Short mmCIF file of N, CA and C in Angstrom, two decimals:
data_model
loop_
_atom_site.label_atom_id
_atom_site.label_comp_id
_atom_site.label_asym_id
_atom_site.label_seq_id
_atom_site.Cartn_x
_atom_site.Cartn_y
_atom_site.Cartn_z
N MET A 30 -188.39 13.60 84.69
CA MET A 30 -187.12 13.89 84.08
C MET A 30 -186.18 14.42 85.17
N ARG A 31 -184.96 14.00 85.12
CA ARG A 31 -183.98 14.43 86.12
C ARG A 31 -183.61 15.89 85.93
N LEU A 32 -183.24 16.52 87.02
CA LEU A 32 -182.92 17.95 87.00
C LEU A 32 -181.80 18.26 86.02
N ARG A 33 -180.78 17.43 85.99
CA ARG A 33 -179.65 17.68 85.09
C ARG A 33 -180.10 17.70 83.62
N ALA A 34 -180.97 16.80 83.27
CA ALA A 34 -181.48 16.75 81.89
C ALA A 34 -182.34 17.98 81.59
N LYS A 35 -183.12 18.42 82.58
CA LYS A 35 -183.94 19.61 82.38
C LYS A 35 -183.07 20.84 82.19
N VAL A 36 -181.99 20.94 82.95
CA VAL A 36 -181.11 22.09 82.84
C VAL A 36 -180.47 22.15 81.46
N ARG A 37 -180.08 21.00 80.92
CA ARG A 37 -179.46 20.97 79.59
C ARG A 37 -180.42 21.43 78.50
N GLN A 38 -181.71 21.29 78.73
CA GLN A 38 -182.70 21.69 77.73
C GLN A 38 -182.94 23.20 77.70
N ARG A 39 -182.48 23.91 78.71
CA ARG A 39 -182.72 25.34 78.82
C ARG A 39 -181.52 26.15 78.36
N SER A 40 -181.79 27.35 77.86
CA SER A 40 -180.71 28.25 77.44
C SER A 40 -180.11 28.93 78.67
N LEU A 41 -178.96 29.57 78.48
CA LEU A 41 -178.35 30.32 79.58
C LEU A 41 -179.26 31.47 80.02
N GLY A 42 -179.96 32.07 79.08
CA GLY A 42 -180.91 33.14 79.41
C GLY A 42 -182.03 32.64 80.31
N ASP A 43 -182.54 31.44 80.00
CA ASP A 43 -183.59 30.84 80.83
C ASP A 43 -183.08 30.56 82.24
N LEU A 44 -181.87 30.03 82.33
CA LEU A 44 -181.30 29.72 83.64
C LEU A 44 -181.04 30.99 84.44
N TRP A 45 -180.58 32.05 83.77
CA TRP A 45 -180.36 33.32 84.44
C TRP A 45 -181.69 33.88 84.95
N LEU A 46 -182.74 33.80 84.14
CA LEU A 46 -184.06 34.26 84.55
C LEU A 46 -184.58 33.42 85.73
N PHE A 47 -184.35 32.13 85.69
CA PHE A 47 -184.74 31.25 86.80
C PHE A 47 -184.05 31.70 88.10
N MET A 48 -182.75 31.97 88.02
CA MET A 48 -182.01 32.39 89.22
C MET A 48 -182.53 33.73 89.74
N GLN A 49 -182.82 34.66 88.84
CA GLN A 49 -183.38 35.94 89.25
C GLN A 49 -184.73 35.73 89.94
N ALA A 50 -185.57 34.90 89.34
CA ALA A 50 -186.90 34.64 89.90
C ALA A 50 -186.79 33.99 91.27
N TYR A 51 -185.87 33.05 91.40
CA TYR A 51 -185.71 32.34 92.68
C TYR A 51 -185.29 33.32 93.78
N CYS A 52 -184.29 34.14 93.50
CA CYS A 52 -183.79 35.10 94.50
C CYS A 52 -184.86 36.14 94.83
N LEU A 53 -185.52 36.66 93.81
CA LEU A 53 -186.55 37.66 94.03
C LEU A 53 -187.73 37.08 94.80
N LEU A 54 -188.11 35.86 94.48
CA LEU A 54 -189.19 35.20 95.21
C LEU A 54 -188.84 35.03 96.68
N LEU A 55 -187.60 34.66 96.96
CA LEU A 55 -187.15 34.56 98.36
C LEU A 55 -187.26 35.91 99.07
N LEU A 56 -186.78 36.97 98.41
CA LEU A 56 -186.83 38.30 99.01
C LEU A 56 -188.26 38.77 99.24
N ILE A 57 -189.12 38.53 98.28
CA ILE A 57 -190.51 38.96 98.42
C ILE A 57 -191.21 38.17 99.53
N ARG A 58 -190.96 36.88 99.60
CA ARG A 58 -191.56 36.10 100.69
C ARG A 58 -191.09 36.61 102.04
N LEU A 59 -189.82 36.93 102.15
CA LEU A 59 -189.29 37.49 103.39
C LEU A 59 -189.92 38.85 103.67
N GLY A 60 -190.03 39.67 102.63
CA GLY A 60 -190.65 40.98 102.78
C GLY A 60 -192.09 40.92 103.24
N LEU A 61 -192.84 39.92 102.78
CA LEU A 61 -194.23 39.77 103.21
C LEU A 61 -194.32 39.50 104.71
N TRP A 62 -193.29 38.91 105.25
CA TRP A 62 -193.25 38.64 106.70
C TRP A 62 -192.78 39.86 107.49
N LEU A 63 -191.86 40.63 106.93
CA LEU A 63 -191.15 41.62 107.73
C LEU A 63 -191.58 43.08 107.57
N VAL A 64 -192.14 43.43 106.43
CA VAL A 64 -192.46 44.85 106.21
C VAL A 64 -193.94 45.00 105.84
N PRO A 65 -194.48 46.19 106.07
CA PRO A 65 -195.86 46.44 105.67
C PRO A 65 -196.03 46.25 104.16
N PHE A 66 -197.20 45.78 103.77
CA PHE A 66 -197.43 45.49 102.35
C PHE A 66 -197.24 46.73 101.48
N GLU A 67 -197.68 47.88 101.95
CA GLU A 67 -197.55 49.10 101.15
C GLU A 67 -196.08 49.38 100.81
N ARG A 68 -195.20 49.19 101.76
CA ARG A 68 -193.77 49.41 101.51
C ARG A 68 -193.23 48.36 100.54
N LEU A 69 -193.62 47.11 100.72
CA LEU A 69 -193.16 46.05 99.82
C LEU A 69 -193.65 46.32 98.40
N HIS A 70 -194.90 46.73 98.26
CA HIS A 70 -195.45 47.03 96.94
C HIS A 70 -194.69 48.16 96.28
N ARG A 71 -194.35 49.21 97.04
CA ARG A 71 -193.54 50.30 96.49
C ARG A 71 -192.17 49.80 96.03
N TRP A 72 -191.59 48.91 96.82
CA TRP A 72 -190.28 48.35 96.46
C TRP A 72 -190.39 47.55 95.16
N VAL A 73 -191.44 46.75 95.02
CA VAL A 73 -191.63 45.96 93.78
C VAL A 73 -191.79 46.90 92.59
N GLU A 74 -192.56 47.97 92.76
CA GLU A 74 -192.73 48.95 91.68
C GLU A 74 -191.39 49.60 91.33
N TRP A 75 -190.62 49.97 92.33
CA TRP A 75 -189.31 50.58 92.11
C TRP A 75 -188.38 49.60 91.39
N PHE A 76 -188.35 48.36 91.86
CA PHE A 76 -187.49 47.34 91.27
C PHE A 76 -187.86 47.08 89.82
N SER A 77 -189.14 47.08 89.52
CA SER A 77 -189.58 46.76 88.15
C SER A 77 -189.21 47.85 87.15
N GLN A 78 -188.82 49.02 87.64
CA GLN A 78 -188.44 50.11 86.73
C GLN A 78 -187.03 49.95 86.18
N PHE A 79 -186.24 49.06 86.77
CA PHE A 79 -184.88 48.84 86.28
C PHE A 79 -184.93 47.85 85.11
N SER A 80 -185.07 48.40 83.94
CA SER A 80 -185.28 47.61 82.74
C SER A 80 -184.06 46.76 82.38
N MET A 81 -184.31 45.53 81.93
CA MET A 81 -183.26 44.65 81.45
C MET A 81 -182.85 45.04 80.03
N THR A 82 -183.69 45.81 79.38
CA THR A 82 -183.38 46.29 78.03
C THR A 82 -183.34 47.81 78.07
N GLN A 83 -182.80 48.42 77.08
CA GLN A 83 -182.71 49.87 77.02
C GLN A 83 -183.84 50.45 76.17
N GLN A 84 -184.93 49.74 76.08
CA GLN A 84 -186.06 50.19 75.29
C GLN A 84 -187.10 50.87 76.18
N PRO A 85 -187.88 51.78 75.60
CA PRO A 85 -188.97 52.38 76.38
C PRO A 85 -190.04 51.32 76.66
N PRO A 86 -190.92 51.56 77.64
CA PRO A 86 -191.98 50.59 77.92
C PRO A 86 -192.79 50.25 76.67
N LEU A 87 -193.14 49.00 76.54
CA LEU A 87 -193.87 48.53 75.38
C LEU A 87 -195.36 48.82 75.53
N ARG A 88 -196.01 49.05 74.41
CA ARG A 88 -197.47 49.20 74.45
C ARG A 88 -198.14 47.84 74.59
N HIS A 89 -197.54 46.85 73.98
CA HIS A 89 -198.07 45.50 74.05
C HIS A 89 -196.98 44.57 74.57
N ALA A 90 -197.39 43.68 75.44
CA ALA A 90 -196.43 42.75 76.04
C ALA A 90 -195.98 41.72 75.01
N ASN A 91 -194.74 41.31 75.11
CA ASN A 91 -194.21 40.25 74.28
C ASN A 91 -194.65 38.91 74.89
N PRO A 92 -195.49 38.13 74.20
CA PRO A 92 -196.00 36.88 74.79
C PRO A 92 -194.89 35.90 75.18
N ASN A 93 -193.78 35.90 74.44
CA ASN A 93 -192.68 35.00 74.78
C ASN A 93 -192.03 35.39 76.10
N VAL A 94 -191.87 36.70 76.33
CA VAL A 94 -191.29 37.17 77.58
C VAL A 94 -192.23 36.82 78.74
N VAL A 95 -193.50 37.06 78.56
CA VAL A 95 -194.48 36.74 79.61
C VAL A 95 -194.42 35.26 79.95
N LYS A 96 -194.40 34.42 78.92
CA LYS A 96 -194.35 32.97 79.12
C LYS A 96 -193.08 32.56 79.88
N GLN A 97 -191.94 33.14 79.51
CA GLN A 97 -190.67 32.79 80.16
C GLN A 97 -190.65 33.24 81.62
N VAL A 98 -191.15 34.43 81.90
CA VAL A 98 -191.18 34.94 83.27
C VAL A 98 -192.09 34.07 84.13
N VAL A 99 -193.25 33.74 83.63
CA VAL A 99 -194.18 32.88 84.39
C VAL A 99 -193.55 31.51 84.62
N TRP A 100 -192.90 30.96 83.60
CA TRP A 100 -192.20 29.67 83.77
C TRP A 100 -191.16 29.77 84.88
N ALA A 101 -190.34 30.83 84.86
CA ALA A 101 -189.26 30.98 85.83
C ALA A 101 -189.81 31.09 87.25
N VAL A 102 -190.88 31.84 87.43
CA VAL A 102 -191.46 31.99 88.77
C VAL A 102 -192.10 30.68 89.22
N ASP A 103 -192.83 30.02 88.34
CA ASP A 103 -193.43 28.73 88.70
C ASP A 103 -192.37 27.68 89.02
N ALA A 104 -191.32 27.62 88.21
CA ALA A 104 -190.24 26.66 88.44
C ALA A 104 -189.53 26.96 89.76
N SER A 105 -189.32 28.22 90.06
CA SER A 105 -188.69 28.61 91.32
C SER A 105 -189.58 28.24 92.50
N ALA A 106 -190.86 28.52 92.37
CA ALA A 106 -191.79 28.24 93.47
C ALA A 106 -191.85 26.74 93.77
N ARG A 107 -191.75 25.92 92.74
CA ARG A 107 -191.79 24.46 92.96
C ARG A 107 -190.57 23.97 93.72
N ARG A 108 -189.49 24.74 93.71
CA ARG A 108 -188.26 24.31 94.37
C ARG A 108 -188.06 24.94 95.74
N MET A 109 -189.06 25.67 96.20
CA MET A 109 -189.00 26.26 97.55
C MET A 109 -189.37 25.20 98.58
N VAL A 110 -188.87 25.39 99.80
CA VAL A 110 -189.11 24.42 100.87
C VAL A 110 -190.59 24.34 101.22
N LYS A 111 -191.24 25.49 101.38
CA LYS A 111 -192.66 25.54 101.71
C LYS A 111 -193.43 26.06 100.51
N PRO A 112 -194.70 25.71 100.40
CA PRO A 112 -195.50 26.20 99.28
C PRO A 112 -195.50 27.73 99.21
N VAL A 113 -195.50 28.25 98.00
CA VAL A 113 -195.47 29.69 97.78
C VAL A 113 -196.89 30.17 97.52
N LYS A 114 -197.30 31.17 98.26
CA LYS A 114 -198.65 31.71 98.13
C LYS A 114 -198.77 32.58 96.87
N CYS A 115 -200.01 32.81 96.49
CA CYS A 115 -200.29 33.54 95.25
C CYS A 115 -199.76 34.96 95.26
N LEU A 116 -199.78 35.63 96.40
CA LEU A 116 -199.32 37.02 96.45
C LEU A 116 -197.83 37.12 96.15
N ALA A 117 -197.04 36.24 96.72
CA ALA A 117 -195.60 36.26 96.46
C ALA A 117 -195.31 35.97 94.98
N ARG A 118 -196.02 35.02 94.40
CA ARG A 118 -195.84 34.71 92.98
C ARG A 118 -196.22 35.92 92.11
N ALA A 119 -197.36 36.52 92.43
CA ALA A 119 -197.84 37.64 91.62
C ALA A 119 -196.88 38.82 91.70
N LEU A 120 -196.40 39.15 92.89
CA LEU A 120 -195.47 40.27 93.03
C LEU A 120 -194.16 39.99 92.28
N THR A 121 -193.71 38.76 92.32
CA THR A 121 -192.47 38.40 91.62
C THR A 121 -192.65 38.53 90.11
N VAL A 122 -193.75 38.03 89.59
CA VAL A 122 -194.02 38.15 88.15
C VAL A 122 -194.13 39.62 87.76
N LYS A 123 -194.82 40.41 88.57
CA LYS A 123 -194.97 41.85 88.27
C LYS A 123 -193.60 42.52 88.19
N ALA A 124 -192.73 42.24 89.14
CA ALA A 124 -191.40 42.86 89.16
C ALA A 124 -190.59 42.45 87.94
N LEU A 125 -190.59 41.17 87.61
CA LEU A 125 -189.78 40.70 86.48
C LEU A 125 -190.34 41.17 85.14
N LEU A 126 -191.66 41.19 85.00
CA LEU A 126 -192.24 41.71 83.75
C LEU A 126 -191.91 43.19 83.60
N GLY A 127 -191.95 43.93 84.68
CA GLY A 127 -191.58 45.34 84.62
C GLY A 127 -190.16 45.53 84.15
N GLN A 128 -189.26 44.67 84.60
CA GLN A 128 -187.87 44.76 84.16
C GLN A 128 -187.72 44.46 82.68
N HIS A 129 -188.66 43.73 82.12
CA HIS A 129 -188.63 43.42 80.69
C HIS A 129 -189.58 44.33 79.90
N ASN A 130 -189.95 45.47 80.51
CA ASN A 130 -190.80 46.47 79.86
C ASN A 130 -192.17 45.96 79.45
N CYS A 131 -192.67 44.95 80.13
CA CYS A 131 -194.00 44.42 79.83
C CYS A 131 -194.99 44.96 80.87
N PRO A 132 -195.98 45.72 80.43
CA PRO A 132 -196.96 46.23 81.38
C PRO A 132 -197.80 45.09 81.95
N ALA A 133 -197.97 45.11 83.27
CA ALA A 133 -198.74 44.07 83.96
C ALA A 133 -199.51 44.70 85.10
N ASP A 134 -200.67 44.14 85.39
CA ASP A 134 -201.52 44.65 86.46
C ASP A 134 -201.64 43.62 87.57
N LEU A 135 -201.31 44.06 88.79
CA LEU A 135 -201.51 43.22 89.98
C LEU A 135 -202.96 43.36 90.41
N LYS A 136 -203.63 42.24 90.57
CA LYS A 136 -205.01 42.22 91.03
C LYS A 136 -205.06 41.43 92.33
N ILE A 137 -205.75 42.00 93.31
CA ILE A 137 -205.99 41.31 94.57
C ILE A 137 -207.49 41.33 94.78
N GLY A 138 -208.07 40.16 94.97
CA GLY A 138 -209.51 40.07 95.12
C GLY A 138 -209.88 39.34 96.39
N VAL A 139 -211.10 39.58 96.84
CA VAL A 139 -211.62 38.92 98.04
C VAL A 139 -212.96 38.28 97.72
N ALA A 140 -213.26 37.22 98.48
CA ALA A 140 -214.54 36.51 98.34
C ALA A 140 -214.82 35.78 99.64
N LYS A 141 -216.07 35.41 99.82
CA LYS A 141 -216.42 34.58 100.97
C LYS A 141 -216.57 33.15 100.49
N ASN A 142 -216.05 32.22 101.29
CA ASN A 142 -216.19 30.80 100.94
C ASN A 142 -217.52 30.27 101.45
N GLN A 143 -217.74 28.97 101.33
CA GLN A 143 -219.02 28.37 101.72
C GLN A 143 -219.28 28.46 103.22
N GLN A 144 -218.22 28.61 104.00
CA GLN A 144 -218.36 28.75 105.46
C GLN A 144 -218.46 30.23 105.85
N ALA A 145 -218.65 31.12 104.89
CA ALA A 145 -218.77 32.57 105.09
C ALA A 145 -217.48 33.18 105.64
N GLN A 146 -216.35 32.54 105.36
CA GLN A 146 -215.05 33.09 105.75
C GLN A 146 -214.47 33.86 104.57
N LEU A 147 -213.77 34.93 104.90
CA LEU A 147 -213.17 35.77 103.88
C LEU A 147 -211.92 35.09 103.31
N GLU A 148 -211.80 35.06 102.00
CA GLU A 148 -210.63 34.54 101.30
C GLU A 148 -210.08 35.64 100.41
N ALA A 149 -208.79 35.59 100.17
CA ALA A 149 -208.16 36.55 99.27
C ALA A 149 -207.33 35.79 98.24
N HIS A 150 -207.16 36.41 97.08
CA HIS A 150 -206.35 35.80 96.03
C HIS A 150 -205.70 36.92 95.22
N ALA A 151 -204.48 36.66 94.76
CA ALA A 151 -203.75 37.63 93.94
C ALA A 151 -203.42 36.99 92.59
N TRP A 152 -203.46 37.80 91.54
CA TRP A 152 -203.11 37.33 90.22
C TRP A 152 -202.56 38.49 89.40
N ILE A 153 -201.97 38.17 88.29
CA ILE A 153 -201.42 39.18 87.38
C ILE A 153 -202.15 39.07 86.04
N GLU A 154 -202.54 40.24 85.53
CA GLU A 154 -203.14 40.32 84.21
C GLU A 154 -202.22 41.11 83.28
N VAL A 155 -202.08 40.62 82.09
CA VAL A 155 -201.35 41.31 81.04
C VAL A 155 -202.32 41.47 79.88
N GLU A 156 -202.58 42.71 79.53
CA GLU A 156 -203.54 43.03 78.47
C GLU A 156 -204.88 42.34 78.70
N GLY A 157 -205.32 42.33 79.96
CA GLY A 157 -206.62 41.78 80.31
C GLY A 157 -206.67 40.27 80.46
N GLN A 158 -205.56 39.58 80.23
CA GLN A 158 -205.50 38.12 80.35
C GLN A 158 -204.73 37.73 81.61
N VAL A 159 -205.27 36.77 82.36
CA VAL A 159 -204.59 36.29 83.56
C VAL A 159 -203.39 35.45 83.13
N VAL A 160 -202.20 35.81 83.61
CA VAL A 160 -201.00 35.07 83.23
C VAL A 160 -200.48 34.22 84.38
N ILE A 161 -200.78 34.60 85.62
CA ILE A 161 -200.43 33.77 86.77
C ILE A 161 -201.50 34.02 87.84
N GLY A 162 -201.90 32.94 88.49
CA GLY A 162 -202.91 33.04 89.53
C GLY A 162 -204.31 32.69 89.06
N HIS A 163 -204.41 32.06 87.89
CA HIS A 163 -205.73 31.71 87.39
C HIS A 163 -206.34 30.59 88.24
N LEU A 164 -207.61 30.74 88.56
CA LEU A 164 -208.38 29.72 89.26
C LEU A 164 -209.63 29.43 88.46
N PRO A 165 -210.18 28.22 88.56
CA PRO A 165 -211.41 27.93 87.84
C PRO A 165 -212.57 28.85 88.25
N ASP A 166 -212.56 29.29 89.52
CA ASP A 166 -213.64 30.16 90.01
C ASP A 166 -213.14 31.58 90.31
N LEU A 167 -212.22 32.05 89.51
CA LEU A 167 -211.61 33.36 89.75
C LEU A 167 -212.65 34.49 89.74
N GLN A 168 -213.70 34.34 88.97
CA GLN A 168 -214.70 35.40 88.86
C GLN A 168 -215.42 35.66 90.19
N ARG A 169 -215.35 34.75 91.14
CA ARG A 169 -216.02 34.99 92.43
C ARG A 169 -215.25 35.97 93.31
N PHE A 170 -213.98 36.22 92.97
CA PHE A 170 -213.17 37.18 93.74
C PHE A 170 -213.43 38.59 93.22
N LYS A 171 -213.85 39.45 94.13
CA LYS A 171 -214.11 40.85 93.78
C LYS A 171 -212.80 41.62 93.92
N PRO A 172 -212.29 42.16 92.81
CA PRO A 172 -211.00 42.89 92.88
C PRO A 172 -211.10 44.12 93.76
N LEU A 173 -210.06 44.31 94.56
CA LEU A 173 -209.94 45.52 95.38
C LEU A 173 -209.49 46.66 94.46
N PRO A 174 -209.63 47.91 94.92
CA PRO A 174 -209.15 49.03 94.07
C PRO A 174 -207.67 48.87 93.76
N THR A 175 -207.29 49.33 92.58
CA THR A 175 -205.92 49.23 92.12
C THR A 175 -205.00 50.03 93.04
N LEU A 176 -203.85 49.42 93.34
CA LEU A 176 -202.87 50.07 94.19
C LEU A 176 -202.14 51.14 93.40
N PRO A 177 -201.75 52.24 94.04
CA PRO A 177 -201.02 53.29 93.30
C PRO A 177 -199.67 52.80 92.84
N GLN A 178 -199.24 53.29 91.70
CA GLN A 178 -197.92 52.93 91.14
C GLN A 178 -196.86 53.78 91.79
N GLY A 179 -195.71 53.10 92.11
CA GLY A 179 -194.57 53.85 92.64
C GLY A 179 -194.78 54.36 93.97
#
């Protein structure tokens, strides 16, 4: 389907979320190159506190919001010049879900591949369910300790 036709099928809210995701994904990718991860993670936590709504944090995530945020990040990542790694996607989803008052957990795991080389993978869980970064063999990645908030 042509891009123009796809754009017509989306609401203005969807397009605004797409633009936010695209810009944030660019910034996070740049941040992964330029600043220590601990500082970038603190920035993502800080950014996610600026709520798009005036409501207190939700106890349960709104599945529609989660779906829209994941769509926006995936759609943005597909339009980047170079492939987007899992960590940049996960951090972007975490930041945007935080802005929509949806609690989300960043998980970073490590595993050894068949050549005994260390591999890492990042994903986001909402209420114990993987929303971005799912792999068929995700269970082989041992999660690292949770990073401190803020």
